[in-house]
Coordinates of C-alpha atoms and ligand atoms in Angstrom, one line a residue:
X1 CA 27.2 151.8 -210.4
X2 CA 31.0 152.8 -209.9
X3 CA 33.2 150.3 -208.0
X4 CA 36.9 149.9 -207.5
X5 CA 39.2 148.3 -209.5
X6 CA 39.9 144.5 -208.3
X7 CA 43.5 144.0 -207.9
X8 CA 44.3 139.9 -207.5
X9 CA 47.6 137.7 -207.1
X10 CA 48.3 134.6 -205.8
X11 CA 49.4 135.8 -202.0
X12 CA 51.4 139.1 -201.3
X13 CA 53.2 139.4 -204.3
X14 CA 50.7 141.4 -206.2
X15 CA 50.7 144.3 -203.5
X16 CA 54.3 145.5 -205.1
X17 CA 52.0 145.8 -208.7
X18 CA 49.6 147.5 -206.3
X19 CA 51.9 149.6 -204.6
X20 CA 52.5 151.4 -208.4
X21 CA 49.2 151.2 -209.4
X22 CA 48.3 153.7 -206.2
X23 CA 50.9 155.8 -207.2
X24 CA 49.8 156.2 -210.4
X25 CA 45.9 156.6 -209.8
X26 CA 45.8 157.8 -206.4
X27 CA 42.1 158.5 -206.7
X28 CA 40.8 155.5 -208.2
X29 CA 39.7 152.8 -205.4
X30 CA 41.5 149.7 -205.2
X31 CA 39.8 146.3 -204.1
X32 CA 42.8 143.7 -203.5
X33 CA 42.3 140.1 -203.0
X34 CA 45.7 137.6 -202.0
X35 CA 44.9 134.0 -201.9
X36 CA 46.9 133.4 -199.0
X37 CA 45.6 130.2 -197.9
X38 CA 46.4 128.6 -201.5
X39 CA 49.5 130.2 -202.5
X40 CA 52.1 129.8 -203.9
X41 CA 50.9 129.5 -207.3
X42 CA 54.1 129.2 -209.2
X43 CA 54.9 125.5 -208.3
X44 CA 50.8 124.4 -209.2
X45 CA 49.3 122.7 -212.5
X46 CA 48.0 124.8 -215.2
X47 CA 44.1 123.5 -214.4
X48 CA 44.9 124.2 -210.2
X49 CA 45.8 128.0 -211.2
X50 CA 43.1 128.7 -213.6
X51 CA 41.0 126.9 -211.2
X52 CA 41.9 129.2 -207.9
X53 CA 42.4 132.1 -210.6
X54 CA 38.7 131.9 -212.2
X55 CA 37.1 131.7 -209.0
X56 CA 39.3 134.9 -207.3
X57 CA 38.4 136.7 -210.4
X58 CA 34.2 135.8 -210.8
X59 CA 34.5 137.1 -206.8
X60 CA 35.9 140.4 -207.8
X61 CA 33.4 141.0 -210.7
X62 CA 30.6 140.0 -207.7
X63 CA 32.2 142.7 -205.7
X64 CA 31.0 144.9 -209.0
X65 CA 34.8 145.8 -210.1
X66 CA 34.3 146.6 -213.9
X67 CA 37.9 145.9 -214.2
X68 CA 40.6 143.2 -212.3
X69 CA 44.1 142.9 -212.7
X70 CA 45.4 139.6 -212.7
X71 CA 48.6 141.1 -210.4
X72 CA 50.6 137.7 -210.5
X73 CA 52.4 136.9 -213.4
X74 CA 52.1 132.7 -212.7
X75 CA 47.9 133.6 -212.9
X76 CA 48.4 135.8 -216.3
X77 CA 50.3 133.1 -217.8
X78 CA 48.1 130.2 -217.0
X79 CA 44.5 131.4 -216.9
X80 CA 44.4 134.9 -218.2
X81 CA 43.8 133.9 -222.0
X82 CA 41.3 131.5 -220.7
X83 CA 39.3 133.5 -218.7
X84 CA 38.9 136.2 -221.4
X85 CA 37.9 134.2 -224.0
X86 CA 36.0 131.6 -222.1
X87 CA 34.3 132.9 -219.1
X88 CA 34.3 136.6 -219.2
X89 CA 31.5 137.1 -221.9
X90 CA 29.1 134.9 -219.1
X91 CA 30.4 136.0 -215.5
X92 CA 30.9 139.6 -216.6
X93 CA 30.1 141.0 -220.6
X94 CA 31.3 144.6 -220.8
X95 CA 34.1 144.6 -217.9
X96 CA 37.8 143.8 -218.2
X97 CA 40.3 141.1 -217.2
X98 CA 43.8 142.2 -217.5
X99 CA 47.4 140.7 -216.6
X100 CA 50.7 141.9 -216.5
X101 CA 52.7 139.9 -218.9
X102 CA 51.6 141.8 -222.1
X103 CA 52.2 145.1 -220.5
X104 CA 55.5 143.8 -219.6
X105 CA 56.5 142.4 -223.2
X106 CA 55.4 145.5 -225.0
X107 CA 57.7 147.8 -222.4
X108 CA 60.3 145.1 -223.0
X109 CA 60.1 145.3 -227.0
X110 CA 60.3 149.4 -226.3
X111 CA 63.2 148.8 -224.2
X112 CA 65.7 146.5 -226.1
X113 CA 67.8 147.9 -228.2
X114 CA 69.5 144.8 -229.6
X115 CA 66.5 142.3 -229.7
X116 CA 67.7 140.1 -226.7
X117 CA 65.4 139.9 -223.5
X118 CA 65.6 137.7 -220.6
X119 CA 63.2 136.8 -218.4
X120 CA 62.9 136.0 -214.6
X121 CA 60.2 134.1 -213.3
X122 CA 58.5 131.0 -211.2
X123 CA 58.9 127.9 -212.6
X124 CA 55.2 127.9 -213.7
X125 CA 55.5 130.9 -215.8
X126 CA 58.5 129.8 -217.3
X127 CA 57.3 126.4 -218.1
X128 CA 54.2 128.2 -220.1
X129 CA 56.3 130.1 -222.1
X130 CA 54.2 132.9 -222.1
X131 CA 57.2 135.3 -222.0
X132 CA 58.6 134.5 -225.4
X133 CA 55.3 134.1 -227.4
X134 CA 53.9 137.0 -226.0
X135 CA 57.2 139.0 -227.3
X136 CA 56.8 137.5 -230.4
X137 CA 53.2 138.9 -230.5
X138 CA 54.4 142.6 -229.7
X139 CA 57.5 143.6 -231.3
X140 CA 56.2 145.0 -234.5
X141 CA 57.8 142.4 -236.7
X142 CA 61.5 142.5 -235.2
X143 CA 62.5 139.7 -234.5
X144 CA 63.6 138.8 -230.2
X145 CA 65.5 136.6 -228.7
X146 CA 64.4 135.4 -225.9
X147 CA 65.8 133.3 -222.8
X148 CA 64.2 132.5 -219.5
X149 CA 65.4 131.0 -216.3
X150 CA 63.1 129.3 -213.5
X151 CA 64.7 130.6 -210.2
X152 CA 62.1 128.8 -207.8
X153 CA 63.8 129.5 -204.7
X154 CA 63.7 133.1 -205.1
X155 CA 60.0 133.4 -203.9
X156 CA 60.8 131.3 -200.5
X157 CA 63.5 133.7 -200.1
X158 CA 61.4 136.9 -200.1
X159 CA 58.5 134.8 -198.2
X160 CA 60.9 133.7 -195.3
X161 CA 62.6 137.1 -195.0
X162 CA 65.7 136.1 -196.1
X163 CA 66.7 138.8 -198.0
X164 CA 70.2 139.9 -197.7
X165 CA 71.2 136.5 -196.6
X166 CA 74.5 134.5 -197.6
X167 CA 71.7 131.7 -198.9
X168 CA 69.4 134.1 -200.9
X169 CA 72.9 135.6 -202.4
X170 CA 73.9 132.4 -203.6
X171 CA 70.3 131.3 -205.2
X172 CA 70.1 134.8 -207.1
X173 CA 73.7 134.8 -208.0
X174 CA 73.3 130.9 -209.2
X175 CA 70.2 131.8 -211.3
X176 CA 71.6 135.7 -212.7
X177 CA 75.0 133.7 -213.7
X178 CA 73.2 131.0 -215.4
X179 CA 70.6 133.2 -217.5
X180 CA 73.7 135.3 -218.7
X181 CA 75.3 132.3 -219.6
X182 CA 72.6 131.7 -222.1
X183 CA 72.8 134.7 -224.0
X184 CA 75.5 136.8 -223.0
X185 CA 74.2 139.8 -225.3
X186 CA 71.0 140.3 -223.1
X187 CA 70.0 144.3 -222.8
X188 CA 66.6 143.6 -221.7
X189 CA 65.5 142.2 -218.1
X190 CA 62.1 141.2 -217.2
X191 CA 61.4 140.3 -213.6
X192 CA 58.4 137.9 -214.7
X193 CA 57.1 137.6 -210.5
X194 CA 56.0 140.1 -208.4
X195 CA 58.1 139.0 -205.8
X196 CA 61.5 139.9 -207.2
X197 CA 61.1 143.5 -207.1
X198 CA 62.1 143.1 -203.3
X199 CA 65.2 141.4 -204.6
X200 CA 66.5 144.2 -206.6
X201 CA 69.1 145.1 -204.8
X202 CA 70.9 141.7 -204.9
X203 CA 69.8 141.1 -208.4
X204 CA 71.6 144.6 -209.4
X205 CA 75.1 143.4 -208.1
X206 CA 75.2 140.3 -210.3
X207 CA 74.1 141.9 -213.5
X208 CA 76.3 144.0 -215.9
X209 CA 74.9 148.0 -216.0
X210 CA 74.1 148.1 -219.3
X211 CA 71.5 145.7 -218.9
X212 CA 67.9 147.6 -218.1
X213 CA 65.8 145.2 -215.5
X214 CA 62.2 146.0 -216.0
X215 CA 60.6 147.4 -212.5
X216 CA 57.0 145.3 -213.7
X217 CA 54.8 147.2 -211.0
X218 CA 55.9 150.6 -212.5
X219 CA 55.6 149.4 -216.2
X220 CA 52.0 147.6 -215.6
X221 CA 50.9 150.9 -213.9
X222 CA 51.9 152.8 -216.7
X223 CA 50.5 151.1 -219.4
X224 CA 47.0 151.0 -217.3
X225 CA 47.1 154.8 -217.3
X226 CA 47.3 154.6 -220.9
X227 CA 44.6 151.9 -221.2
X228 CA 42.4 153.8 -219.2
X229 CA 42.6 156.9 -220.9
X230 CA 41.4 154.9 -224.3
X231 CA 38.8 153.4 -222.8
X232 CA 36.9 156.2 -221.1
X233 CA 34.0 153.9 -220.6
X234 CA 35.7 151.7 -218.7
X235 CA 37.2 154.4 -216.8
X236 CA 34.1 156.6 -215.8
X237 CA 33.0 153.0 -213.8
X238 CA 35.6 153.0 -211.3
X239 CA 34.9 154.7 -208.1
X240 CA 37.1 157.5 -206.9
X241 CA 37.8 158.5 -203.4
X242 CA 41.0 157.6 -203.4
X243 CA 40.6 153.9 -200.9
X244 CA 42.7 150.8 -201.0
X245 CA 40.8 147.4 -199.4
X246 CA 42.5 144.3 -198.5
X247 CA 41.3 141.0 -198.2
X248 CA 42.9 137.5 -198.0
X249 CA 41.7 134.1 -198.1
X250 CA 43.8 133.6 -194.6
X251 CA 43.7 134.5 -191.5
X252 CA 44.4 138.7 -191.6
X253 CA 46.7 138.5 -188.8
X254 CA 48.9 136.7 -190.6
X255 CA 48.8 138.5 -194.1
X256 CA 48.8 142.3 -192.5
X257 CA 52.2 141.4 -191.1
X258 CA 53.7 140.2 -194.0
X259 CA 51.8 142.4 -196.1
X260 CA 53.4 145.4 -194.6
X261 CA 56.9 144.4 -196.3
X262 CA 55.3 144.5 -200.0
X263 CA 53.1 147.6 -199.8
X264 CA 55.5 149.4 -197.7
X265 CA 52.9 150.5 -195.3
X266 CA 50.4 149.4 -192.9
X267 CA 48.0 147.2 -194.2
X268 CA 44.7 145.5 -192.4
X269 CA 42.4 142.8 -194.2
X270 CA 39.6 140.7 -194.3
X271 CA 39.1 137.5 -194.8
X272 CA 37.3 136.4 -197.6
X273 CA 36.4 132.5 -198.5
X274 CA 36.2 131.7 -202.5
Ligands
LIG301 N1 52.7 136.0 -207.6 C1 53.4 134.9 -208.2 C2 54.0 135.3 -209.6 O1 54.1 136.5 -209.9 C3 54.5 134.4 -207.3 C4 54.1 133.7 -206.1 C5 53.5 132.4 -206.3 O2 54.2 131.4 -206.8 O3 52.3 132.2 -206.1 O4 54.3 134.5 -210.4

């Protein structure tokens, strides 16, 4: 039985990974789930994330999706591993649980000419150090520097519509200036949370312009085509006709209006109880 491909984050975040991932499979179906009603994710314990995350996830796989991408990187970072290893091989043998730090790092490693990445991200991801382990993992043997910065304001920003403002300038500037101040020979940029690709803008006027920032949604997209096209078993169980589905854990009202800033187009959900 074909299904769509389960798409999950933490709130709205994940629709900018989803925005790319329509882009670049317009005819697969999408099934995307925001826990609303329990973000944000980013400030919670490692057991309250893979909590929330495990149960999000064993609802997609009941919802028949042979794959789900974890498309929050606070949820990659703290239950991904887990869920693979632990739960996947009971809940669902033979589909796939995938996040978007890996596909991140190994764009990242590509990327980097000089070995020295930064990363952006919520205080949870940071705190996991995920970023630099994973990097360690996937750059052939060369060796990376790596430096992170929590910037836990930037996600209130983008969630209050602040963008643009003298506040949000001054919390992107504080946190740009201060990751630049620990390694000033950074060529590499990761934006570790889905939120910040609505920040890019600001983000662009306080870094130098020979340092690349990683657009995640596009890089997590592409490396799925790629994944997909290895795995033609995988691939000929996702429905095709092209559909995107929303559903939230809160009221839809609520998420279709926000939601409408991260997809960049109208959005309607359901909601769902986990
Ligand atoms: N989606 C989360 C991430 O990418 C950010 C929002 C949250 O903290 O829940 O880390």
């Amino acid at each position: 039985m074909k299904a769509p491909i389960g798409v999950f984050d933490s709130g709205y975040g994940g629709l900018t990974v989803l925005r790319e991932l329509v882009k670049a499979l317009p005819a697969c179906d999408f099934l995307y789930l925001g826990d609303n009603a329990r973000t944000p994710y980013g400030t919670r314990s490692f057991e309250v994330v893979y909590q929330y995350t495990l149960e999000a996830v064993t609802y997609l796989f009941r919802q028949n999706c042979p794959l789900v991408i974890l498309a929050c990187n606070t949820a990659s970072a703290k239950a991904l591993k887990n869920i693979q290893v632990l739960h996947l091989p009971h809940i669902a043998p033979g589909r796939r649980v995938l996040g978007v730090i890996r596909p991140s790092v190994q764009k990242a490693a590509e990327l980097t000419k000089n070995g020295h990445v930064g990363v952006l991200g919520t205080a949870g991801t940071i705190a996991s150090d995920s970023y630099p382990m994973e990097l360690m993992k996937w750059s052939g043997g060369r060796i990376i520097s790596t430096v992170q910065e929590a910037c836990p304001m930037w996600v209130p920003i983008v969630e209050n519509n602040e963008i643009g403002s003298q506040g949000a300038e001054f919390f992107i500037r504080k946190h740009i200036d201060s990751i630049l101040l620990k390694d000033r020979s950074l060529d590499t940029l990761i934006l570790g949370c889905t939120h910040y690709p609505l920040l890019l803008d600001s983000i662009r006027r306080y870094v130098p312009d020979h340092v690349e920032i990683l657009d995640q949604g596009r890089v997590v997209s592409e490396k799925l085509v790629e994944y997909l096209g290895r795995h033609p078993e995988l691939d000929s169980q996702i429905s095709k006709n092209g559909t995107v589905t929303f559903l939230t854990t809160e009221h839809p009202d609520i998420f279709d209006s926000k939601a409408t800033m991260f997809m960049g187009r109208a959005v309607s959900a359901t909601n769902i109880h986990l």
